[in-house]
């Protein structure tokens, strides 16, 4: 009966989103009324990461609710050498983290975060960015298997990728599956595969898909010295007229 009376995960997340957005609104109003210094002081008091278990699903699985509030002062938000634009950026990031398998052979987590960014002056750059991922690790002392996947949205320029008067949006997808096997007391073999995709919003930029296959061997020379040898194959597929490559 007690479990039926507990608020749902969605209720907690909606409450966190509302609270963080309210904080942003209050801080923005504070900035307009009292100047940036007071607004910054207000954010410093609030920009503390909180993580407390919301509920235990089993003996070795818990859900944590997370939330952060922060501020950043950027003197060149577009990284434009000739037309610099400065701004103060407020952010609120509610989310949750499901952790399982503590102190067990199989462990991992599943997380989701949503970052809300609010610009003081360049309000057309206000956005929300998702970040979601899962990780799992199996280890019995002789064999290890590490796997995971993630998806993240990014809105920022860099020295090579930028647009005048705008922020470049892109979606980053990553996945991995890496294993290690002990074939003797002093020899371990490792193999796996990784995948990385970059998908840009503007069609003028080149999307990429990169697959890597690493192979490694580790040898214990002494209890404090280890030698290794490895090989990696990588395949890069690029969109448009860009040239694909293998190395």
GROMACS .gro file of C-alpha atoms in nm:
model
  247
    1UNK     CA    1   0.000   0.000   0.000
    2UNK     CA    2   0.286   0.234   0.077
    3UNK     CA    3   0.434   0.186  -0.272
    4UNK     CA    4   0.099   0.283  -0.431
    5UNK     CA    5   0.105   0.613  -0.246
    6UNK     CA    6   0.452   0.715  -0.363
    7UNK     CA    7   0.469   0.987  -0.628
    8UNK     CA    8   0.566   0.864  -0.972
    9UNK     CA    9   0.902   0.935  -1.139
   10UNK     CA   10   0.729   1.166  -1.386
   11UNK     CA   11   0.581   1.367  -1.097
   12UNK     CA   12   0.928   1.418  -0.947
   13UNK     CA   13   1.080   1.518  -1.280
   14UNK     CA   14   0.798   1.761  -1.361
   15UNK     CA   15   0.842   1.921  -1.020
   16UNK     CA   16   1.218   1.955  -1.074
   17UNK     CA   17   1.173   2.111  -1.417
   18UNK     CA   18   0.919   2.361  -1.282
   19UNK     CA   19   1.140   2.452  -0.986
   20UNK     CA   20   1.451   2.501  -1.200
   21UNK     CA   21   1.269   2.707  -1.461
   22UNK     CA   22   1.122   2.923  -1.184
   23UNK     CA   23   1.474   2.976  -1.050
   24UNK     CA   24   1.590   3.089  -1.393
   25UNK     CA   25   1.303   3.333  -1.423
   26UNK     CA   26   1.372   3.481  -1.081
   27UNK     CA   27   1.745   3.511  -1.153
   28UNK     CA   28   1.682   3.678  -1.488
   29UNK     CA   29   1.447   3.928  -1.320
   30UNK     CA   30   1.710   3.989  -1.055
   31UNK     CA   31   1.964   4.062  -1.326
   32UNK     CA   32   1.732   4.310  -1.496
   33UNK     CA   33   1.648   4.491  -1.172
   34UNK     CA   34   1.973   4.486  -0.980
   35UNK     CA   35   2.248   4.418  -1.229
   36UNK     CA   36   2.454   4.118  -1.323
   37UNK     CA   37   2.654   4.104  -1.002
   38UNK     CA   38   2.349   4.031  -0.786
   39UNK     CA   39   2.219   3.780  -1.039
   40UNK     CA   40   2.551   3.601  -1.036
   41UNK     CA   41   2.549   3.593  -0.656
   42UNK     CA   42   2.203   3.440  -0.661
   43UNK     CA   43   2.313   3.167  -0.899
   44UNK     CA   44   2.621   3.082  -0.692
   45UNK     CA   45   2.390   3.009  -0.400
   46UNK     CA   46   2.174   2.781  -0.614
   47UNK     CA   47   2.430   2.610  -0.835
   48UNK     CA   48   2.472   2.304  -0.616
   49UNK     CA   49   2.430   1.953  -0.759
   50UNK     CA   50   2.185   1.747  -0.559
   51UNK     CA   51   2.150   1.370  -0.573
   52UNK     CA   52   1.927   1.187  -0.328
   53UNK     CA   53   1.773   0.844  -0.371
   54UNK     CA   54   1.407   0.878  -0.462
   55UNK     CA   55   1.324   0.510  -0.421
   56UNK     CA   56   1.483   0.168  -0.402
   57UNK     CA   57   1.355  -0.068  -0.669
   58UNK     CA   58   1.532  -0.368  -0.515
   59UNK     CA   59   1.823  -0.451  -0.287
   60UNK     CA   60   2.076  -0.336  -0.549
   61UNK     CA   61   1.884  -0.087  -0.768
   62UNK     CA   62   1.804   0.275  -0.683
   63UNK     CA   63   1.675   0.581  -0.865
   64UNK     CA   64   1.844   0.914  -0.794
   65UNK     CA   65   1.689   1.248  -0.883
   66UNK     CA   66   1.951   1.504  -0.990
   67UNK     CA   67   1.935   1.877  -1.051
   68UNK     CA   68   2.190   2.152  -1.116
   69UNK     CA   69   2.154   2.526  -1.169
   70UNK     CA   70   2.440   2.734  -1.305
   71UNK     CA   71   2.549   3.052  -1.479
   72UNK     CA   72   2.820   3.126  -1.733
   73UNK     CA   73   2.950   3.459  -1.858
   74UNK     CA   74   3.078   3.426  -2.217
   75UNK     CA   75   3.255   3.716  -2.388
   76UNK     CA   76   3.222   3.561  -2.737
   77UNK     CA   77   2.931   3.317  -2.758
   78UNK     CA   78   2.969   3.265  -3.137
   79UNK     CA   79   3.352   3.252  -3.141
   80UNK     CA   80   3.341   3.520  -3.407
   81UNK     CA   81   3.672   3.705  -3.441
   82UNK     CA   82   3.523   4.017  -3.604
   83UNK     CA   83   3.183   4.049  -3.433
   84UNK     CA   84   3.208   3.937  -3.072
   85UNK     CA   85   2.884   3.898  -2.878
   86UNK     CA   86   2.894   3.860  -2.499
   87UNK     CA   87   2.614   3.722  -2.287
   88UNK     CA   88   2.523   3.569  -1.955
   89UNK     CA   89   2.381   3.217  -1.985
   90UNK     CA   90   2.168   3.057  -1.716
   91UNK     CA   91   2.118   2.681  -1.714
   92UNK     CA   92   1.897   2.437  -1.524
   93UNK     CA   93   1.947   2.062  -1.565
   94UNK     CA   94   1.700   1.825  -1.400
   95UNK     CA   95   1.727   1.451  -1.452
   96UNK     CA   96   1.746   1.109  -1.297
   97UNK     CA   97   1.996   0.824  -1.266
   98UNK     CA   98   1.897   0.460  -1.224
   99UNK     CA   99   2.187   0.271  -1.066
  100UNK     CA  100   2.191  -0.107  -1.037
  101UNK     CA  101   2.427  -0.385  -0.931
  102UNK     CA  102   2.628  -0.215  -0.659
  103UNK     CA  103   2.907  -0.451  -0.545
  104UNK     CA  104   2.782  -0.717  -0.787
  105UNK     CA  105   2.943  -0.887  -1.086
  106UNK     CA  106   2.702  -0.702  -1.315
  107UNK     CA  107   2.653  -0.332  -1.254
  108UNK     CA  108   2.555  -0.023  -1.448
  109UNK     CA  109   2.327   0.276  -1.476
  110UNK     CA  110   2.071   0.444  -1.696
  111UNK     CA  111   2.050   0.824  -1.689
  112UNK     CA  112   1.853   1.107  -1.846
  113UNK     CA  113   1.915   1.481  -1.819
  114UNK     CA  114   1.754   1.779  -1.988
  115UNK     CA  115   1.950   2.106  -1.986
  116UNK     CA  116   1.751   2.429  -2.025
  117UNK     CA  117   1.966   2.722  -2.138
  118UNK     CA  118   1.844   3.080  -2.117
  119UNK     CA  119   2.043   3.370  -2.266
  120UNK     CA  120   2.014   3.713  -2.108
  121UNK     CA  121   2.046   3.916  -2.431
  122UNK     CA  122   2.050   3.674  -2.725
  123UNK     CA  123   1.718   3.512  -2.637
  124UNK     CA  124   1.687   3.356  -2.984
  125UNK     CA  125   1.954   3.108  -2.869
  126UNK     CA  126   1.746   2.979  -2.576
  127UNK     CA  127   1.724   2.602  -2.603
  128UNK     CA  128   1.686   2.270  -2.426
  129UNK     CA  129   1.935   1.986  -2.477
  130UNK     CA  130   1.880   1.618  -2.402
  131UNK     CA  131   2.142   1.379  -2.268
  132UNK     CA  132   2.059   1.011  -2.224
  133UNK     CA  133   2.274   0.703  -2.179
  134UNK     CA  134   2.314   0.354  -2.043
  135UNK     CA  135   2.622   0.168  -1.913
  136UNK     CA  136   2.672  -0.192  -1.804
  137UNK     CA  137   2.978  -0.374  -1.673
  138UNK     CA  138   3.030  -0.744  -1.604
  139UNK     CA  139   3.343  -0.855  -1.422
  140UNK     CA  140   3.422  -1.181  -1.246
  141UNK     CA  141   3.793  -1.124  -1.189
  142UNK     CA  142   3.904  -1.305  -1.506
  143UNK     CA  143   3.659  -1.178  -1.764
  144UNK     CA  144   3.538  -0.822  -1.811
  145UNK     CA  145   3.270  -0.696  -2.049
  146UNK     CA  146   3.200  -0.323  -2.072
  147UNK     CA  147   2.916  -0.192  -2.285
  148UNK     CA  148   2.725   0.133  -2.316
  149UNK     CA  149   2.548   0.382  -2.540
  150UNK     CA  150   2.471   0.752  -2.519
  151UNK     CA  151   2.290   1.028  -2.706
  152UNK     CA  152   2.352   1.398  -2.649
  153UNK     CA  153   2.238   1.722  -2.810
  154UNK     CA  154   2.491   2.007  -2.831
  155UNK     CA  155   2.447   2.372  -2.929
  156UNK     CA  156   2.781   2.553  -2.947
  157UNK     CA  157   3.046   2.672  -3.189
  158UNK     CA  158   3.414   2.582  -3.192
  159UNK     CA  159   3.718   2.703  -3.382
  160UNK     CA  160   3.645   2.478  -3.681
  161UNK     CA  161   3.265   2.463  -3.676
  162UNK     CA  162   3.081   2.793  -3.645
  163UNK     CA  163   2.810   3.004  -3.807
  164UNK     CA  164   2.794   3.383  -3.798
  165UNK     CA  165   2.526   3.497  -3.556
  166UNK     CA  166   2.413   3.148  -3.459
  167UNK     CA  167   2.510   2.839  -3.262
  168UNK     CA  168   2.571   2.511  -3.444
  169UNK     CA  169   2.347   2.231  -3.321
  170UNK     CA  170   2.452   1.869  -3.347
  171UNK     CA  171   2.350   1.528  -3.218
  172UNK     CA  172   2.618   1.296  -3.081
  173UNK     CA  173   2.553   0.921  -3.064
  174UNK     CA  174   2.810   0.684  -2.915
  175UNK     CA  175   2.818   0.312  -2.839
  176UNK     CA  176   3.083   0.068  -2.719
  177UNK     CA  177   3.132  -0.300  -2.642
  178UNK     CA  178   3.473  -0.385  -2.499
  179UNK     CA  179   3.580  -0.718  -2.349
  180UNK     CA  180   3.890  -0.852  -2.175
  181UNK     CA  181   3.974  -1.219  -2.117
  182UNK     CA  182   4.249  -1.358  -1.898
  183UNK     CA  183   4.404  -1.653  -2.084
  184UNK     CA  184   4.667  -1.708  -1.815
  185UNK     CA  185   4.775  -1.558  -1.486
  186UNK     CA  186   4.992  -1.303  -1.665
  187UNK     CA  187   4.826  -1.258  -2.006
  188UNK     CA  188   4.503  -1.073  -2.089
  189UNK     CA  189   4.348  -1.028  -2.433
  190UNK     CA  190   4.114  -0.741  -2.515
  191UNK     CA  191   3.880  -0.685  -2.811
  192UNK     CA  192   3.576  -0.480  -2.891
  193UNK     CA  193   3.414  -0.217  -3.105
  194UNK     CA  194   3.313   0.148  -3.069
  195UNK     CA  195   3.076   0.363  -3.273
  196UNK     CA  196   3.056   0.743  -3.288
  197UNK     CA  197   2.811   0.944  -3.498
  198UNK     CA  198   2.799   1.321  -3.535
  199UNK     CA  199   2.485   1.460  -3.699
  200UNK     CA  200   2.484   1.836  -3.760
  201UNK     CA  201   2.170   2.043  -3.788
  202UNK     CA  202   2.290   2.264  -4.075
  203UNK     CA  203   2.331   2.066  -4.398
  204UNK     CA  204   2.641   2.269  -4.483
  205UNK     CA  205   2.846   2.066  -4.232
  206UNK     CA  206   2.973   1.713  -4.281
  207UNK     CA  207   2.812   1.437  -4.075
  208UNK     CA  208   3.030   1.144  -3.975
  209UNK     CA  209   3.002   0.780  -3.869
  210UNK     CA  210   3.315   0.628  -3.718
  211UNK     CA  211   3.356   0.258  -3.630
  212UNK     CA  212   3.669   0.143  -3.447
  213UNK     CA  213   3.777  -0.212  -3.366
  214UNK     CA  214   4.061  -0.230  -3.110
  215UNK     CA  215   4.262  -0.545  -3.034
  216UNK     CA  216   4.502  -0.551  -2.741
  217UNK     CA  217   4.721  -0.794  -2.548
  218UNK     CA  218   4.858  -0.724  -2.201
  219UNK     CA  219   5.151  -0.907  -2.045
  220UNK     CA  220   5.263  -0.890  -1.684
  221UNK     CA  221   5.642  -0.861  -1.681
  222UNK     CA  222   5.670  -0.807  -1.306
  223UNK     CA  223   5.404  -0.738  -1.039
  224UNK     CA  224   5.462  -0.365  -1.100
  225UNK     CA  225   5.538  -0.365  -1.473
  226UNK     CA  226   5.302  -0.448  -1.760
  227UNK     CA  227   5.369  -0.452  -2.134
  228UNK     CA  228   5.106  -0.431  -2.405
  229UNK     CA  229   5.070  -0.450  -2.781
  230UNK     CA  230   4.767  -0.340  -2.979
  231UNK     CA  231   4.608  -0.289  -3.318
  232UNK     CA  232   4.313  -0.071  -3.415
  233UNK     CA  233   4.107  -0.063  -3.734
  234UNK     CA  234   3.895   0.247  -3.795
  235UNK     CA  235   3.638   0.317  -4.066
  236UNK     CA  236   3.513   0.673  -4.118
  237UNK     CA  237   3.208   0.744  -4.335
  238UNK     CA  238   3.139   1.108  -4.420
  239UNK     CA  239   2.828   1.266  -4.570
  240UNK     CA  240   2.810   1.460  -4.896
  241UNK     CA  241   3.115   1.486  -5.117
  242UNK     CA  242   3.362   1.428  -4.835
  243UNK     CA  243   3.601   1.134  -4.877
  244UNK     CA  244   3.555   0.827  -4.658
  245UNK     CA  245   3.862   0.666  -4.506
  246UNK     CA  246   3.996   0.349  -4.343
  247UNK     CA  247   4.302   0.337  -4.120
   0.00000   0.00000   0.00000
